[in-house]
PDB file of C-alpha atoms in Angstrom:
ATOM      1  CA  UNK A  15      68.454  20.830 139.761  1.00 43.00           C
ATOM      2  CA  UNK A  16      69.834  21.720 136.531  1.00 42.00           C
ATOM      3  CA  UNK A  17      72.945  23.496 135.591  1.00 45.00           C
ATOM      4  CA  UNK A  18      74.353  23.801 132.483  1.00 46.00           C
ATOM      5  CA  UNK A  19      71.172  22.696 130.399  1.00 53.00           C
ATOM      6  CA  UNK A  20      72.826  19.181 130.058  1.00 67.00           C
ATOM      7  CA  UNK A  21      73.782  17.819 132.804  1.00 78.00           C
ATOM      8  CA  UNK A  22      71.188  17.502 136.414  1.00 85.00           C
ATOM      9  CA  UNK A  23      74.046  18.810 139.618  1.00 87.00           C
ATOM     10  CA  UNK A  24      73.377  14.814 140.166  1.00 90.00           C
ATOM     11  CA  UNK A  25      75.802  14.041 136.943  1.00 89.00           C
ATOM     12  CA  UNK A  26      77.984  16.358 137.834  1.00 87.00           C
ATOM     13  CA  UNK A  27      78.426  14.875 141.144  1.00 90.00           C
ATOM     14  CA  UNK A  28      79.012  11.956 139.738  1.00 91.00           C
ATOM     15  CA  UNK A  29      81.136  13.036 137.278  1.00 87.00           C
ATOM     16  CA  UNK A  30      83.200  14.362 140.080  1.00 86.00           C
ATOM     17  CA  UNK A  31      83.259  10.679 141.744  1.00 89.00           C
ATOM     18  CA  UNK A  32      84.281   9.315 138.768  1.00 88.00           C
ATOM     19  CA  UNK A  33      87.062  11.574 138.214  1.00 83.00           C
ATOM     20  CA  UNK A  34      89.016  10.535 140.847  1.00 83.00           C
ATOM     21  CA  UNK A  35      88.618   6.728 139.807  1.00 84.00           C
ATOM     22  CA  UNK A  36      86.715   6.613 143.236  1.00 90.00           C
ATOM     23  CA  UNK A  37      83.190   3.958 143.439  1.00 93.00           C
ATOM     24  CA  UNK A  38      80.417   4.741 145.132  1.00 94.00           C
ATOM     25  CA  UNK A  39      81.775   3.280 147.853  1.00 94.00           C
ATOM     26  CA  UNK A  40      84.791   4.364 148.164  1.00 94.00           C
ATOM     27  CA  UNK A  41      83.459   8.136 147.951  1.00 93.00           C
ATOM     28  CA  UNK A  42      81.168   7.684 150.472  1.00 94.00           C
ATOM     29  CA  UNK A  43      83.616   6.373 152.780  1.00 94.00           C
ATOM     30  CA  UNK A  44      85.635   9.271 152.334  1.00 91.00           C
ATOM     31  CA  UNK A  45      82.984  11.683 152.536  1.00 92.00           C
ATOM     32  CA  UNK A  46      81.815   9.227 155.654  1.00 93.00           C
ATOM     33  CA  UNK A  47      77.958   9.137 154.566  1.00 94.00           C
ATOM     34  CA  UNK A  48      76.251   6.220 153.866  1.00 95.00           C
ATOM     35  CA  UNK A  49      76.382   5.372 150.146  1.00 95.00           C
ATOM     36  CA  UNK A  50      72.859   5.529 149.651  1.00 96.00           C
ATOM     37  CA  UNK A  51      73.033   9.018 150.637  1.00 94.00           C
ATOM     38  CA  UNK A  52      75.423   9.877 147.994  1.00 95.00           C
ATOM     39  CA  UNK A  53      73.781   7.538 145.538  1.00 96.00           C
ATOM     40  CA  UNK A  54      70.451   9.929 146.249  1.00 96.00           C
ATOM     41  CA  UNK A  55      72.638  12.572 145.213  1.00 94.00           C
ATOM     42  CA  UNK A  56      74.078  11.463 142.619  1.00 93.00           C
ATOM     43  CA  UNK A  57      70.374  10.304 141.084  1.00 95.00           C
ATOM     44  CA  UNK A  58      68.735  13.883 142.115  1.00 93.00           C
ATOM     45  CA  UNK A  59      66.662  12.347 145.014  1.00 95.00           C
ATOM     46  CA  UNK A  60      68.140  14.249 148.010  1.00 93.00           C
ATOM     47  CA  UNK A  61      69.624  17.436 147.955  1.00 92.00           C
ATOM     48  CA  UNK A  62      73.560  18.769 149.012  1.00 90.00           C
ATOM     49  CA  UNK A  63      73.980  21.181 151.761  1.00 90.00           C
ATOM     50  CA  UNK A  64      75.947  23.619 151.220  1.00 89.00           C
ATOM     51  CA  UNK A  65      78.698  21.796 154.164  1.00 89.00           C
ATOM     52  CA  UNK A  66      78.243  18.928 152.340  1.00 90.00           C
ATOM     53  CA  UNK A  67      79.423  20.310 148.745  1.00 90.00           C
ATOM     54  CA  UNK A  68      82.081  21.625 150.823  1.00 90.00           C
ATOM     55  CA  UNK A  69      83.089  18.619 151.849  1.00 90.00           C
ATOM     56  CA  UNK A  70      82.952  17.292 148.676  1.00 90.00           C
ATOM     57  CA  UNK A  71      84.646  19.401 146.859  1.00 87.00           C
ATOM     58  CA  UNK A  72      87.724  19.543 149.273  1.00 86.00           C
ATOM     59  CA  UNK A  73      87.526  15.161 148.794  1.00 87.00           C
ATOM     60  CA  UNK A  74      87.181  15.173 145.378  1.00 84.00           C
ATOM     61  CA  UNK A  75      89.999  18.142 144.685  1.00 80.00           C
ATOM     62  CA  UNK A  76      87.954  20.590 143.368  1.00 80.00           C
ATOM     63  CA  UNK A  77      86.207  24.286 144.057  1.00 80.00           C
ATOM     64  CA  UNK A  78      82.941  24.132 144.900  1.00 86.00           C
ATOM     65  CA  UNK A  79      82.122  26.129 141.859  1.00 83.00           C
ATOM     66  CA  UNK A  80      83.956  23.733 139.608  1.00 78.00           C
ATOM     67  CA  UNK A  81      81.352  20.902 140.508  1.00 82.00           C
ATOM     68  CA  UNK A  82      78.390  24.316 140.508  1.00 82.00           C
ATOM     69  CA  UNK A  83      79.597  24.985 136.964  1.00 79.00           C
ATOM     70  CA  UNK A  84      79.870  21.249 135.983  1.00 77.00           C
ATOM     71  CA  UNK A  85      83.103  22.215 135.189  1.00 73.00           C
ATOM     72  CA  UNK A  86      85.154  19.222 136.428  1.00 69.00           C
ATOM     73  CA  UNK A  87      88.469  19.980 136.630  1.00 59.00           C
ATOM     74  CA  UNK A  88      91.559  18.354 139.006  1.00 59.00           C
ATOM     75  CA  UNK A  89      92.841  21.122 140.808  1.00 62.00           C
ATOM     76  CA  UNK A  90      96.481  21.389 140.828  1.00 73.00           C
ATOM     77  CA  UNK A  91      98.500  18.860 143.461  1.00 76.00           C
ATOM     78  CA  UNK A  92     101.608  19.842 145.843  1.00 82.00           C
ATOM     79  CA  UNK A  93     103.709  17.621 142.742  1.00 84.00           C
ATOM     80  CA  UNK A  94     101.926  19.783 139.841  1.00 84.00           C
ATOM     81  CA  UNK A  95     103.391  23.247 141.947  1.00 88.00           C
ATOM     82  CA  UNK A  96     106.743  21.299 142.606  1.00 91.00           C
ATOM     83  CA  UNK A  97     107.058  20.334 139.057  1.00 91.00           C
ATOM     84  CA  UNK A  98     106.290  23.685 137.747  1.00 93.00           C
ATOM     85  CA  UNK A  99     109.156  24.932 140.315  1.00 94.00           C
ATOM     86  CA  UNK A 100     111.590  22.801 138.829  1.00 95.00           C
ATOM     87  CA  UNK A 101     110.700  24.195 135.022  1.00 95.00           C
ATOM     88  CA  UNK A 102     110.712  27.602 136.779  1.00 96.00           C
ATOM     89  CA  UNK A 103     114.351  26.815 138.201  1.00 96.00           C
ATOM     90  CA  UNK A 104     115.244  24.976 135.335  1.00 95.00           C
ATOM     91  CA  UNK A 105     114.750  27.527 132.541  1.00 95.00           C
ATOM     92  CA  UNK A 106     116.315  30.434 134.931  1.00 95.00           C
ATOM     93  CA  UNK A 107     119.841  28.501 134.952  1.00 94.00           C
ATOM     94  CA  UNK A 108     119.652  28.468 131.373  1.00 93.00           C
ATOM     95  CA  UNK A 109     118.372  32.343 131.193  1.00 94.00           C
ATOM     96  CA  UNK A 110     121.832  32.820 133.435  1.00 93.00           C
ATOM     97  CA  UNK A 111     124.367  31.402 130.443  1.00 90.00           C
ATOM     98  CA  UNK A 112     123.001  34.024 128.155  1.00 89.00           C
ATOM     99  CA  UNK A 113     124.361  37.048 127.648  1.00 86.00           C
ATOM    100  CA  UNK A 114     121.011  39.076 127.228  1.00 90.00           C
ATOM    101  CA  UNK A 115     117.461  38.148 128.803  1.00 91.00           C
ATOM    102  CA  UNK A 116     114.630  37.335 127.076  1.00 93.00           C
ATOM    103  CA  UNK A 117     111.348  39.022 126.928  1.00 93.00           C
ATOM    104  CA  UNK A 118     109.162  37.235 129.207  1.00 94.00           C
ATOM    105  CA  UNK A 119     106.423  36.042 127.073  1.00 94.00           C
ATOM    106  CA  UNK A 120     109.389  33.566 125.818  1.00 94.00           C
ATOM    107  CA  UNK A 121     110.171  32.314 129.071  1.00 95.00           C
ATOM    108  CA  UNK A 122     106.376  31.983 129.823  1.00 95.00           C
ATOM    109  CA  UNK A 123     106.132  29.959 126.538  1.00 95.00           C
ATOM    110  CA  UNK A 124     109.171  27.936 127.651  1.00 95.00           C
ATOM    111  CA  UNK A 125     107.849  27.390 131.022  1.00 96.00           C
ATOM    112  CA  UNK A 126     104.786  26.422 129.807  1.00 94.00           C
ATOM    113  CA  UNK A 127     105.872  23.947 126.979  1.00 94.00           C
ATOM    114  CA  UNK A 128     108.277  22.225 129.050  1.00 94.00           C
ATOM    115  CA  UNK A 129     106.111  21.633 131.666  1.00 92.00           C
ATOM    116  CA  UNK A 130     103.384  20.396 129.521  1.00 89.00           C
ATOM    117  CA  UNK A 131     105.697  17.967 127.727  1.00 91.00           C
ATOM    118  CA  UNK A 132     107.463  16.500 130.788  1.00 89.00           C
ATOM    119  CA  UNK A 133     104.084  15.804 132.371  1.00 85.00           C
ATOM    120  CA  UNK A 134     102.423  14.167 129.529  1.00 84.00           C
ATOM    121  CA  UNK A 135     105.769  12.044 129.163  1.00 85.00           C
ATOM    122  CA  UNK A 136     105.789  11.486 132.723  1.00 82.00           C
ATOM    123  CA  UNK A 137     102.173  10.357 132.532  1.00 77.00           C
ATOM    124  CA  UNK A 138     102.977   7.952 129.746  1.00 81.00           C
ATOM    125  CA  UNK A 139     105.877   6.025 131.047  1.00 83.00           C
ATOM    126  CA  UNK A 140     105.468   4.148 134.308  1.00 79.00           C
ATOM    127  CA  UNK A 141     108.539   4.690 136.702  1.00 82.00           C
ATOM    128  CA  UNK A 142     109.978   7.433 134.594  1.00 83.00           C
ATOM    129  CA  UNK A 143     111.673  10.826 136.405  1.00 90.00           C
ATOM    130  CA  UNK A 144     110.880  14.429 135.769  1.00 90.00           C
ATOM    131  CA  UNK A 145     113.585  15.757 134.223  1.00 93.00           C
ATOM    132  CA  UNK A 146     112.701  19.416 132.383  1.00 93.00           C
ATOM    133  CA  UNK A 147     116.828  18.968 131.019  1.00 94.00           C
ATOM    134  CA  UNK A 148     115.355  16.758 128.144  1.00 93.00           C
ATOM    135  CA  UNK A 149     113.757  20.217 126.561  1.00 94.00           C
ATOM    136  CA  UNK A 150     116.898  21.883 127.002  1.00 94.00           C
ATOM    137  CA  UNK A 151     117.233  22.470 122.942  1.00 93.00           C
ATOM    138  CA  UNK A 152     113.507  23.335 122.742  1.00 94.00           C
ATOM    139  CA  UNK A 153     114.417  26.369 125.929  1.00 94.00           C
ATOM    140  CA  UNK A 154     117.209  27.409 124.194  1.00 91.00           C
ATOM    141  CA  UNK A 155     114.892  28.127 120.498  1.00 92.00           C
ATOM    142  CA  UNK A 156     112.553  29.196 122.477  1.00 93.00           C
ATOM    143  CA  UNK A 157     114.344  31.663 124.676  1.00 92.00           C
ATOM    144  CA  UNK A 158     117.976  31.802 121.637  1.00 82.00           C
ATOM    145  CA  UNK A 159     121.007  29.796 122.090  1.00 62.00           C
ATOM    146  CA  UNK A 160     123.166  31.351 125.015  1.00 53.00           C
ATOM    147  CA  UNK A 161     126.541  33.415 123.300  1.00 48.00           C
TER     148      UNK A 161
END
């Protein structure tokens, strides 16, 4: 089965797998199939079930028409939603100090910015907190300086 043109839904399975740092093994353990079954998926000898991509997807973290699509994506965690409540929470207290609020495609671009910057930092330094105060000079350009 082909999907985009170039990639078989066997790579993209796969690719899936290998997305979550999981071995062939270790996915079919999770899935609980035997790993040749998932290695005949994964080489295009055996075809998926519709319950079975199911399964998978909900394993793996995806939608079932990420891995469809070939479009392998990691679908956002219970931390990713927490974190982005935090920025959220964040960026209001600062809103509150100013005398005037700002138009909202400046707190989406705050929101946004911060978020992406305290993850990728968070990403990069082992042990290190998330803590959306660090951007508090890029909020308040973003969104003006409170009067």
């Amino acid at each position: 089965m082909k999907t985009d043109g170039s990639h078989t839904f066997g790579q993209i399975l796969r690719e899936a797998r290998e997305s979550k740092d999981l071995t062939l093994g270790q996915a079919a353990k999770l899935l609980g199939v035997p790993k040749t079954s998932l290695w005949r998926w994964e080489s295009n000898e055996t075809k998926v079930y519709a319950q079975q991509l199911v399964d998978i997807a909900a394993a793996y973290g995806l939608s079932v028409s990420a891995i469809i699509e070939g479009k392998i994506m990691m679908a956002p965690t219970q931390t990713d939603f927490d974190r982005l409540g935090i920025v959220v929470e964040h960026i209001e207290r600062i809103i509150q100090e100013q005398k005037t609020r700002p138009q909202p495609e400046a707190v989406r671009t705050a929101v946004v910015e911060v978020l992406r910057l305290e993850t990728a930092r968070v990403l990069e330094t082992k042990g290190s907190e998330f803590d959306p105060s660090r951007y508090n000079g890029l909020v308040e350009g973003i969104l003006g300086k409170p009067s």
